[in-house]
Amino acid sequence: MAFFLLLIIVTVLRIESVAPGPGNVYTNHWAVRIPGGRGQADRIAAKYGYINFGQIGSLEDHYHFHHSRVVRRAAYSLKGPHSFIHMDPEVAWAEQQVVKPRVKRYVQSDPSFIHFNDPKWSNMWYIHCNDKSSRCRSEMNILAAWQRGYTGKNVVVTILDDGIERNHPDLAQNYDHLASYDVNGNDHDPTPRYDSRNENIHGTRCAGQVAAVANNSHCAVGIAYNVRIGGIRMLDGDVTDLVEAMSLGIRPDYIDIYSASWGPKDDGKTVDGPGPLTKQAFEQGINKGRKGLGSIFVWASGNGGRQGDHCSCDGYTSSIYTISISSTTENGNKPWYLEVCSSIIATTYSSGEFNERKIVTTDLRHRCTDGHTGTSVSAPIVAGIIALALEANLLLTWRDVQHLLVKTSRPVHLKADDWKTNAAGFRVSHLYGFGLVDAEAMVLEAMKWRTVPAQHTCSHTPERRTRNETAILTQHVAYLEHVVVKVLIVHPRRGDLEINLISPSGTRSQLLANRLFDSSNEGFRNWEFMTVHFWGERAEGTWTLEIVDSLSKLRNPEVLGNLKEWTLVLHGTSQNPYQPSSAQHSGSRMVEIPALEEILEEPELEEEDEYDGPCHSECGDQGCDGPDSDHCLNCVHFSSGSLKSGRTCVSHCPLGHYEDTASRRCRRCYKGCERCVARSAGDCLSCRRGLFLNTLNSSCIDTCPPGYFADENQRQCLKCHNTCMRCLRYADRCTACSEGYSLAGMTCVPECTNGTFFHLEEMTCSPCQSSCRTCTELRQQSLNTLQTQGPLFLIYSPPFLASNNSLLSATAAEQATRCKQPRLLAWSSGNVSS
Ligand SMILES: *[C@@H]1O[C@H](CO)[C@@H](O)[C@H](O)[C@H]1NC(C)=O
Ligand SMILES: *[C@@H]1O[C@H](CO)[C@@H](O)[C@H](O)[C@H]1NC(C)=O
Ligand SMILES: *[C@@H]1O[C@H](CO)[C@@H](O)[C@H](O)[C@H]1NC(C)=O
Ligand SMILES: *[C@@H]1O[C@H](CO)[C@@H](O)[C@H](O)[C@H]1NC(C)=O
Ligand SMILES: *[C@@H]1O[C@H](CO)[C@@H](O)[C@H](O)[C@H]1NC(C)=O
Ligand SMILES: [Ca+2]
Ligand SMILES: [Ca+2]
Ligand SMILES: [Ca+2]
Ligand SMILES: [Ca+2]
């Protein structure tokens, strides 16, 4: 039997492999033309052993014939009795059908579709395949997302870093000063501080990856080349909790995506995370940012691979609010700088060994580089891809974006020895999260995405001292998103610890691996480890925390560690996030059939003995023939119902009816109206669920007119903010602007006329200084700082830099005295070219 099966398989393979050869592939379907009607066609079909499948579409006298005894996919048109049909005089024409090769257009990654004139375009190997002989790495499908029309329009991204060169010729056009701030200099101009060592190139490089202008004959092309890009300068000075919190909280209603490529030292021994203010800033951004949809924080997972660092010890990466991104090399290898951990969601290409290619982007001093490296590269790439997804669907929440990345990222050829499939069917690894990002899949999913159900959280602290406790959690969270384990561990050498968490479905996630350099005796004091590896799994059941203490030579074997306490925190949803629940469905735009019509009455009884008891209080002067309100002969107030369903007297008419005082009748409102004053479409006061009151003409409609939005609570079309021409769900969540305003994110900002500038504090156009004919707010600001900060600020002005380098070296010593924390994750040593 087994042998036989094998033979069949081989046979099928042979047929398949022969079929697409140089010749045609013949099917067992024929197209024939037979005048004389269906009966005639059926007869001829029967005569030669065919089955007539009927007329071909709208083609008269053309029929689709099928012959079951002809090989289905043959390389030759086999002859036999059936072929005599071609010679039958009744048959005007007949043709055996051949298979025509058809390829889905968008799958083809032919670069000839888009050619940009930017000089580095051909070097952007991670976006397109330039020449077919070279190794092609276009699996992030960025080109395909562009071809679907998404380039980041109206989305706002900002780079939290050491500044951004806002007048760089490849950034200036997309630069948005409303998305920018200088926390270090406390002004509105995030231009980096220039020094001879080019210490502050990082932010400008990250910005170009997202937003370099396309087809402008300059440098490169950004992933979201029509996005609005800003920069928040915050790394060039002492970085404190306050500086971080301020930076994460800048214009959260205006900025959609914050990209950060920094974190605690990647030395393999630090355990550090956001301080109390920064934690609050994350929560604020998530709850209030983007007008309640939640700010998107994209984070680089870390560059401490060579130091054996583990990104679970980086509290920025392991926060559930950040989207942590890892890197892979162009060959799908693990880069030397990669840090492993369970909170990584997805991965992009970046640099690798010296013979592997790096990333092209804008560089300081108006230059261009193809040497950008590390996980610093990966956060901006994903920020750009999320910008494309937001353009496709402005209403994605912060959690929707994470779900989209989980669903659309793929392992492809990324090499890791720990790829596994979790119980929800997602492939996931501690090196790469859910795999390489896919921009096209992101925009396609985003377009049809339904917001996931509300986030629920439940936590459980097993009893102290119990070494083997199992927690049964059944409340609230049924489908998992993030899982957090908070531990209090005292330990003589922290780096000896390995921690694993095993889900009820048996999926195992490593929360911490040994760290060779971490000799700290501080243990973990309520440290939170986070994993995304159980995403989509069911929460219910037994969770197991496993702690492995591998005694290293560096340590006294007498002293043991102690797990004092641990808490399991499950985040997720009570309903399946990917299936529309019945609750969501009832909110759909369907007009409900009025329940009122269903008043069922017993058939009227024959007229019987006269009733002489008391009448219902709603009965009028003519009395009644029974005690109830439907036994009245006339009414005090109104009669409701119909002859068919039976009438009853009421003091007020039910919903869906209005009170006709002349006839003392409750009359039906126009369909869709809940309350009304008369029966026509324009007499509504309120509307049934799913419809909205158009206050312009008092009608109920399912789509509000331009300038209005549908308010679900009041079931009314409310007016958009006066600067908005169109808005979504909220008055100030604009999607198009009135005359004189332009859209930025979901806000309309005034286009200031000559002689005025947009004043950031007052959010209005304000007059320029009298000496200026035109101005921008930025120039005024830099004038101010020039006065207060002295000659050091001369170097902020790029013309000096370009023309006179000696000025730079003169000030270098002065700058070196300023304190700067080495907090950047990535420092590129790549070549700078101009
Ligand atoms: C880029 O600009 C050139 C003109 O400089 C134009 O011919 C070409 O079509 C543009 N490419 C794209 C993809 O828009
Ligand atoms: C812990 O629980 C597991 C599974 O329930 C069991 O196999 C093991 O023997 C228990 N260990 C201890 C120390 O109780
Ligand atoms: C009310 O106005 C909307 C458009 O704003 C229109 O579609 C609708 O037909 C109008 N209804 C009535 C009853 O005038
Ligand atoms: C502002 O001035 C520029 C050049 O001086 C001119 O091209 C532009 O049309 C003016 N804009 C307005 C709104 O007056
Ligand atoms: C640069 O400026 C310094 C001081 O202003 C001047 O001495 C020097 O000659 C200038 N160098 C060049 C190349 O212009
Ligand atoms: Ca500044
Ligand atoms: Ca360019
Ligand atoms: Ca790290
Ligand atoms: Ca994270």
Tab-separated table of C-alpha atoms in Angstrom, residues 427-751:
chain	number	residue	atom	x	y	z
A	427	ARG	CA	5.859	31.260	14.310
A	428	VAL	CA	8.078	33.080	16.774
A	429	SER	CA	11.746	33.251	17.830
A	430	HIS	CA	13.679	34.987	20.602
A	431	LEU	CA	16.016	36.464	17.989
A	432	TYR	CA	13.423	37.824	15.622
A	433	GLY	CA	9.996	37.904	17.272
A	434	PHE	CA	7.412	37.018	14.628
A	435	GLY	CA	9.923	37.539	11.827
A	436	LEU	CA	10.675	39.907	8.997
A	437	VAL	CA	8.181	42.746	8.556
A	438	ASP	CA	6.048	42.800	5.396
A	439	ALA	CA	4.958	46.317	4.414
A	440	GLU	CA	2.481	45.218	1.777
A	441	ALA	CA	0.778	42.738	4.092
A	442	MET	CA	0.657	45.475	6.733
A	443	VAL	CA	-1.225	47.926	4.509
A	444	LEU	CA	-3.544	45.238	3.169
A	445	GLU	CA	-4.439	44.038	6.667
A	446	ALA	CA	-4.700	47.626	7.914
A	447	MET	CA	-7.238	48.516	5.223
A	448	LYS	CA	-9.700	45.863	6.331
A	449	TRP	CA	-8.759	45.776	10.012
A	450	ARG	CA	-11.403	45.884	12.714
A	451	THR	CA	-10.225	47.333	16.005
A	452	VAL	CA	-9.451	44.547	18.450
A	453	PRO	CA	-11.655	44.195	21.549
A	454	ALA	CA	-10.711	46.074	24.711
A	455	GLN	CA	-7.561	45.107	26.548
A	456	HIS	CA	-8.086	43.194	29.776
A	457	THR	CA	-5.431	42.546	32.372
A	458	CYS	CA	-5.371	40.075	35.162
A	459	SER	CA	-2.589	39.336	37.556
A	460	HIS	CA	-1.870	36.677	40.096
A	461	THR	CA	0.786	36.480	42.781
A	462	PRO	CA	1.366	32.884	43.843
A	463	GLU	CA	1.864	32.328	47.535
A	464	ARG	CA	5.325	32.915	48.871
A	465	ARG	CA	7.618	29.994	49.415
A	466	THR	CA	5.628	27.682	47.198
A	467	ARG	CA	8.129	26.288	44.800
A	468	ASN	CA	5.696	24.590	42.547
A	469	GLU	CA	2.580	26.697	42.575
A	470	THR	CA	0.221	26.624	39.678
A	471	ALA	CA	-2.179	29.461	39.138
A	472	ILE	CA	-5.571	28.926	37.620
A	473	LEU	CA	-6.703	32.115	35.939
A	474	THR	CA	-9.982	32.173	34.162
A	475	GLN	CA	-11.238	35.729	34.519
A	476	HIS	CA	-11.297	38.447	31.877
A	477	VAL	CA	-8.390	37.399	29.727
A	478	ALA	CA	-9.204	34.522	27.398
A	479	TYR	CA	-6.894	35.315	24.451
A	480	LEU	CA	-3.381	36.454	25.245
A	481	GLU	CA	-1.380	39.403	24.042
A	482	HIS	CA	1.550	40.403	26.272
A	483	VAL	CA	2.488	38.299	29.280
A	484	VAL	CA	4.516	39.891	32.062
A	485	VAL	CA	6.291	38.193	34.943
A	486	LYS	CA	7.380	40.394	37.809
A	487	VAL	CA	9.990	38.874	40.093
A	488	LEU	CA	11.669	39.667	43.366
A	489	ILE	CA	14.862	37.609	43.395
A	490	VAL	CA	17.850	37.934	45.696
A	491	HIS	CA	20.927	36.379	44.217
A	492	PRO	CA	24.711	36.540	44.682
A	493	ARG	CA	25.416	36.655	40.939
A	494	ARG	CA	22.603	37.832	38.713
A	495	GLY	CA	24.241	36.730	35.460
A	496	ASP	CA	23.942	33.067	36.493
A	497	LEU	CA	20.179	33.137	36.205
A	498	GLU	CA	18.050	31.829	33.395
A	499	ILE	CA	14.276	32.215	33.571
A	500	ASN	CA	11.649	30.462	31.455
A	501	LEU	CA	7.894	30.683	31.394
A	502	ILE	CA	5.727	27.864	30.073
A	503	SER	CA	2.164	28.614	29.015
A	504	PRO	CA	-0.853	26.362	29.540
A	505	SER	CA	-0.533	25.330	25.895
A	506	GLY	CA	3.009	24.156	26.556
A	507	THR	CA	4.781	26.976	24.704
A	508	ARG	CA	8.080	27.811	26.323
A	509	SER	CA	9.508	31.324	26.335
A	510	GLN	CA	12.884	32.294	27.689
A	511	LEU	CA	12.519	35.448	29.766
A	512	LEU	CA	16.210	35.684	30.623
A	513	ALA	CA	19.413	33.939	29.551
A	514	ASN	CA	22.693	33.858	31.442
A	515	ARG	CA	24.780	37.012	31.129
A	516	LEU	CA	28.496	36.374	31.405
A	517	PHE	CA	29.401	39.908	32.463
A	518	ASP	CA	26.624	40.471	34.971
A	519	SER	CA	28.224	39.874	38.386
A	520	SER	CA	25.804	42.099	40.236
A	521	ASN	CA	24.546	40.829	43.586
A	522	GLU	CA	21.484	43.015	43.426
A	523	GLY	CA	19.220	40.353	41.985
A	524	PHE	CA	15.958	41.524	40.465
A	525	ARG	CA	13.872	43.887	42.523
A	526	ASN	CA	10.368	43.686	41.169
A	527	TRP	CA	11.761	43.572	37.663
A	528	GLU	CA	9.237	42.943	34.911
A	529	PHE	CA	10.027	40.462	32.183
A	530	MET	CA	7.744	40.531	29.172
A	531	THR	CA	7.089	38.007	26.422
A	532	VAL	CA	4.990	38.162	23.267
A	533	HIS	CA	5.527	34.487	22.457
A	534	PHE	CA	2.109	33.397	23.726
A	535	TRP	CA	0.262	35.904	21.515
A	536	GLY	CA	-3.144	34.560	20.517
A	537	GLU	CA	-2.961	31.535	22.822
A	538	ARG	CA	-5.649	30.786	25.410
A	539	ALA	CA	-4.821	32.104	28.870
A	540	GLU	CA	-6.586	29.539	30.955
A	541	GLY	CA	-4.665	26.758	32.629
A	542	THR	CA	-1.417	26.100	34.379
A	543	TRP	CA	1.493	28.475	34.033
A	544	THR	CA	4.952	27.375	35.044
A	545	LEU	CA	7.853	29.629	35.932
A	546	GLU	CA	11.202	27.902	35.720
A	547	ILE	CA	14.352	29.415	37.178
A	548	VAL	CA	17.696	27.843	36.396
A	549	ASP	CA	20.684	28.886	38.487
A	550	SER	CA	23.865	27.732	36.778
A	551	LEU	CA	26.683	28.126	39.209
A	552	SER	CA	29.508	29.919	37.440
A	553	LYS	CA	33.154	29.587	38.514
A	554	LEU	CA	33.123	33.234	39.545
A	555	ARG	CA	30.895	32.592	42.505
A	556	ASN	CA	30.897	31.134	45.989
A	557	PRO	CA	28.858	27.919	45.664
A	558	GLU	CA	27.681	28.175	49.284
A	559	VAL	CA	25.511	31.226	48.674
A	560	LEU	CA	22.193	30.485	47.064
A	561	GLY	CA	19.630	32.692	45.432
A	562	ASN	CA	16.033	33.037	46.499
A	563	LEU	CA	12.865	33.728	44.567
A	564	LYS	CA	10.953	35.780	47.085
A	565	GLU	CA	7.913	36.619	45.051
A	566	TRP	CA	6.577	36.522	41.548
A	567	THR	CA	3.506	37.882	39.865
A	568	LEU	CA	2.029	36.755	36.594
A	569	VAL	CA	0.305	39.515	34.634
A	570	LEU	CA	-1.730	38.498	31.596
A	571	HIS	CA	-2.829	41.053	29.037
A	572	GLY	CA	-5.297	40.193	26.324
A	573	THR	CA	-8.923	40.101	25.354
A	574	SER	CA	-11.997	38.294	26.572
A	575	GLN	CA	-13.161	37.664	23.004
A	576	ASN	CA	-11.291	36.290	20.049
A	577	PRO	CA	-9.616	39.397	18.611
A	578	TYR	CA	-9.849	38.166	15.040
A	579	GLN	CA	-13.511	37.213	14.945
A	580	PRO	CA	-16.147	39.892	15.027
A	581	SER	CA	-18.081	39.246	18.191
A	582	SER	CA	-21.853	39.466	18.392
A	583	ALA	CA	-21.497	42.550	20.566
A	584	GLN	CA	-19.589	44.336	17.828
A	585	HIS	CA	-22.077	43.172	15.282
A	586	SER	CA	-25.049	44.735	17.046
A	587	GLY	CA	-23.325	48.071	16.662
A	588	SER	CA	-23.458	47.721	12.920
A	589	ARG	CA	-25.335	50.098	10.751
A	590	MET	CA	-28.551	48.134	10.450
A	591	VAL	CA	-31.929	49.676	10.932
A	592	GLU	CA	-33.699	47.589	13.487
A	593	ILE	CA	-37.262	46.526	13.031
A	594	PRO	CA	-39.342	48.279	15.655
A	595	ALA	CA	-40.153	45.858	18.423
A	596	LEU	CA	-43.356	47.733	19.004
A	597	GLU	CA	-45.002	46.101	16.016
A	598	GLU	CA	-44.826	42.800	17.741
A	599	ILE	CA	-47.537	43.453	20.257
A	600	LEU	CA	-49.405	40.240	20.107
A	601	GLU	CA	-52.963	40.211	21.222
A	602	GLU	CA	-55.326	37.361	21.755
A	603	PRO	CA	-57.982	37.196	19.083
A	604	GLU	CA	-60.828	39.488	19.932
A	605	LEU	CA	-63.602	37.735	21.768
A	606	GLU	CA	-67.175	37.801	20.624
A	607	GLU	CA	-69.078	40.651	22.144
A	608	GLU	CA	-70.234	39.419	25.440
A	609	ASP	CA	-72.002	40.645	28.461
A	610	GLU	CA	-71.616	44.301	29.130
A	611	TYR	CA	-68.709	45.236	31.313
A	612	ASP	CA	-69.650	47.544	34.145
A	613	GLY	CA	-66.506	47.590	36.243
A	614	PRO	CA	-64.098	50.546	36.511
A	615	CYS	CA	-62.228	51.754	33.405
A	616	HIS	CA	-58.488	52.255	33.060
A	617	SER	CA	-57.381	55.769	33.931
A	618	GLU	CA	-56.332	56.378	30.329
A	619	CYS	CA	-59.858	55.726	29.040
A	620	GLY	CA	-61.825	58.760	27.872
A	621	ASP	CA	-65.395	59.852	28.425
A	622	GLN	CA	-66.939	57.093	26.338
A	623	GLY	CA	-66.074	54.431	28.843
A	624	CYS	CA	-64.730	50.943	28.247
A	625	ASP	CA	-65.620	47.303	27.839
A	626	GLY	CA	-62.973	45.934	30.140
A	627	PRO	CA	-60.577	46.970	32.900
A	628	ASP	CA	-57.386	47.453	30.847
A	629	SER	CA	-56.073	50.321	28.782
A	630	ASP	CA	-56.847	48.405	25.590
A	631	HIS	CA	-60.510	48.144	26.550
A	632	CYS	CA	-61.156	51.883	26.251
A	633	LEU	CA	-63.688	53.161	23.768
A	634	ASN	CA	-61.769	56.411	23.530
A	635	CYS	CA	-58.651	57.841	25.190
A	636	VAL	CA	-57.787	60.714	27.510
A	637	HIS	CA	-54.447	61.232	25.801
A	638	PHE	CA	-53.511	59.090	22.798
A	639	SER	CA	-54.470	55.839	21.237
A	640	SER	CA	-51.618	53.678	20.083
A	641	GLY	CA	-51.446	50.656	17.832
A	642	SER	CA	-53.521	49.663	14.844
A	643	LEU	CA	-56.794	47.937	14.185
A	644	LYS	CA	-54.921	44.792	13.355
A	645	SER	CA	-52.672	44.704	16.395
A	646	GLY	CA	-55.249	46.235	18.712
A	647	ARG	CA	-55.425	49.743	20.092
A	648	THR	CA	-54.560	50.835	23.558
A	649	CYS	CA	-54.664	54.140	25.389
A	650	VAL	CA	-51.404	55.659	26.497
A	651	SER	CA	-50.341	58.879	28.176
A	652	HIS	CA	-47.282	59.157	25.926
A	653	CYS	CA	-46.553	57.590	22.590
A	654	PRO	CA	-43.864	54.929	22.374
A	655	LEU	CA	-40.517	55.427	20.614
A	656	GLY	CA	-40.825	55.530	16.871
A	657	HIS	CA	-44.142	57.428	17.091
A	658	TYR	CA	-45.205	61.001	17.495
A	659	GLU	CA	-48.251	62.430	19.265
A	660	ASP	CA	-50.851	63.726	16.851
A	661	THR	CA	-52.877	65.923	19.207
A	662	ALA	CA	-55.614	66.690	16.670
A	663	SER	CA	-56.660	63.066	16.299
A	664	ARG	CA	-55.305	61.894	19.669
A	665	ARG	CA	-53.414	59.181	17.904
A	666	CYS	CA	-49.824	57.925	18.111
A	667	ARG	CA	-48.543	57.978	14.558
A	668	ARG	CA	-45.539	56.250	13.142
A	669	CYS	CA	-42.371	58.300	12.522
A	670	TYR	CA	-40.503	58.003	9.258
A	671	LYS	CA	-38.460	54.825	9.128
A	672	GLY	CA	-35.217	55.187	11.074
A	673	CYS	CA	-36.516	57.958	13.321
A	674	GLU	CA	-36.714	57.196	17.012
A	675	ARG	CA	-38.522	60.362	18.011
A	676	CYS	CA	-40.134	62.840	15.643
A	677	VAL	CA	-42.632	65.684	15.368
A	678	ALA	CA	-44.390	64.566	12.216
A	679	ARG	CA	-44.285	61.695	9.776
A	680	SER	CA	-41.947	62.810	7.035
A	681	ALA	CA	-38.227	62.087	6.663
A	682	GLY	CA	-37.190	65.564	7.776
A	683	ASP	CA	-39.182	65.588	11.022
A	684	CYS	CA	-36.890	63.499	13.204
A	685	LEU	CA	-35.671	64.473	16.657
A	686	SER	CA	-33.547	61.402	17.278
A	687	CYS	CA	-32.615	58.271	15.413
A	688	ARG	CA	-32.605	54.524	15.870
A	689	ARG	CA	-29.380	52.742	16.642
A	690	GLY	CA	-26.980	52.706	13.716
A	691	LEU	CA	-28.347	55.936	12.260
A	692	PHE	CA	-27.382	59.511	12.984
A	693	LEU	CA	-29.462	62.643	13.156
A	694	ASN	CA	-28.543	65.092	10.448
A	695	THR	CA	-29.252	68.347	12.276
A	696	LEU	CA	-29.181	70.273	8.994
A	697	ASN	CA	-32.504	68.816	7.864
A	698	SER	CA	-33.602	66.690	10.852
A	699	SER	CA	-33.359	63.425	8.978
A	700	CYS	CA	-31.765	60.148	10.006
A	701	ILE	CA	-28.891	58.978	7.837
A	702	ASP	CA	-26.167	56.385	8.064
A	703	THR	CA	-23.358	58.595	6.751
A	704	CYS	CA	-22.909	62.147	7.928
A	705	PRO	CA	-22.480	64.957	5.399
A	706	PRO	CA	-19.029	66.515	4.831
A	707	GLY	CA	-17.964	68.679	7.756
A	708	TYR	CA	-19.833	66.476	10.205
A	709	PHE	CA	-18.951	63.282	12.026
A	710	ALA	CA	-21.102	60.491	13.447
A	711	ASP	CA	-21.185	60.643	17.224
A	712	GLU	CA	-22.085	57.164	18.456
A	713	ASN	CA	-23.314	58.307	21.862
A	714	GLN	CA	-25.640	61.076	20.813
A	715	ARG	CA	-26.493	59.371	17.506
A	716	GLN	CA	-26.101	62.706	15.838
A	717	CYS	CA	-23.998	64.190	13.142
A	718	LEU	CA	-21.898	66.746	14.967
A	719	LYS	CA	-19.928	69.483	13.342
A	720	CYS	CA	-16.204	69.019	12.790
A	721	HIS	CA	-13.864	71.604	14.258
A	722	ASN	CA	-14.031	74.697	12.068
A	723	THR	CA	-10.542	74.085	10.695
A	724	CYS	CA	-11.589	70.605	9.507
A	725	MET	CA	-13.440	69.934	6.312
A	726	ARG	CA	-13.895	66.278	7.201
A	727	CYS	CA	-13.316	64.444	10.453
A	728	LEU	CA	-13.652	60.979	11.938
A	729	ARG	CA	-15.392	60.130	15.218
A	730	TYR	CA	-14.168	63.297	16.930
A	731	ALA	CA	-14.545	66.950	15.995
A	732	ASP	CA	-10.810	67.523	15.973
A	733	ARG	CA	-9.688	64.257	14.384
A	734	CYS	CA	-9.477	65.757	10.931
A	735	THR	CA	-8.990	63.984	7.633
A	736	ALA	CA	-9.303	67.065	5.413
A	737	CYS	CA	-8.935	70.759	6.157
A	738	SER	CA	-10.836	73.961	5.430
A	739	GLU	CA	-9.436	76.690	3.173
A	740	GLY	CA	-6.226	78.160	4.527
A	741	TYR	CA	-5.369	75.117	6.631
A	742	SER	CA	-3.312	72.071	5.857
A	743	LEU	CA	-3.527	68.629	7.314
A	744	ALA	CA	-0.790	67.364	9.605
A	745	GLY	CA	-1.522	64.086	11.246
A	746	MET	CA	-5.132	64.520	12.234
A	747	THR	CA	-4.829	68.206	12.964
A	748	CYS	CA	-5.401	71.165	10.653
A	749	VAL	CA	-2.807	73.867	11.020
A	750	PRO	CA	-3.052	77.308	9.478
A	751	GLU	CA	-1.077	78.146	6.370
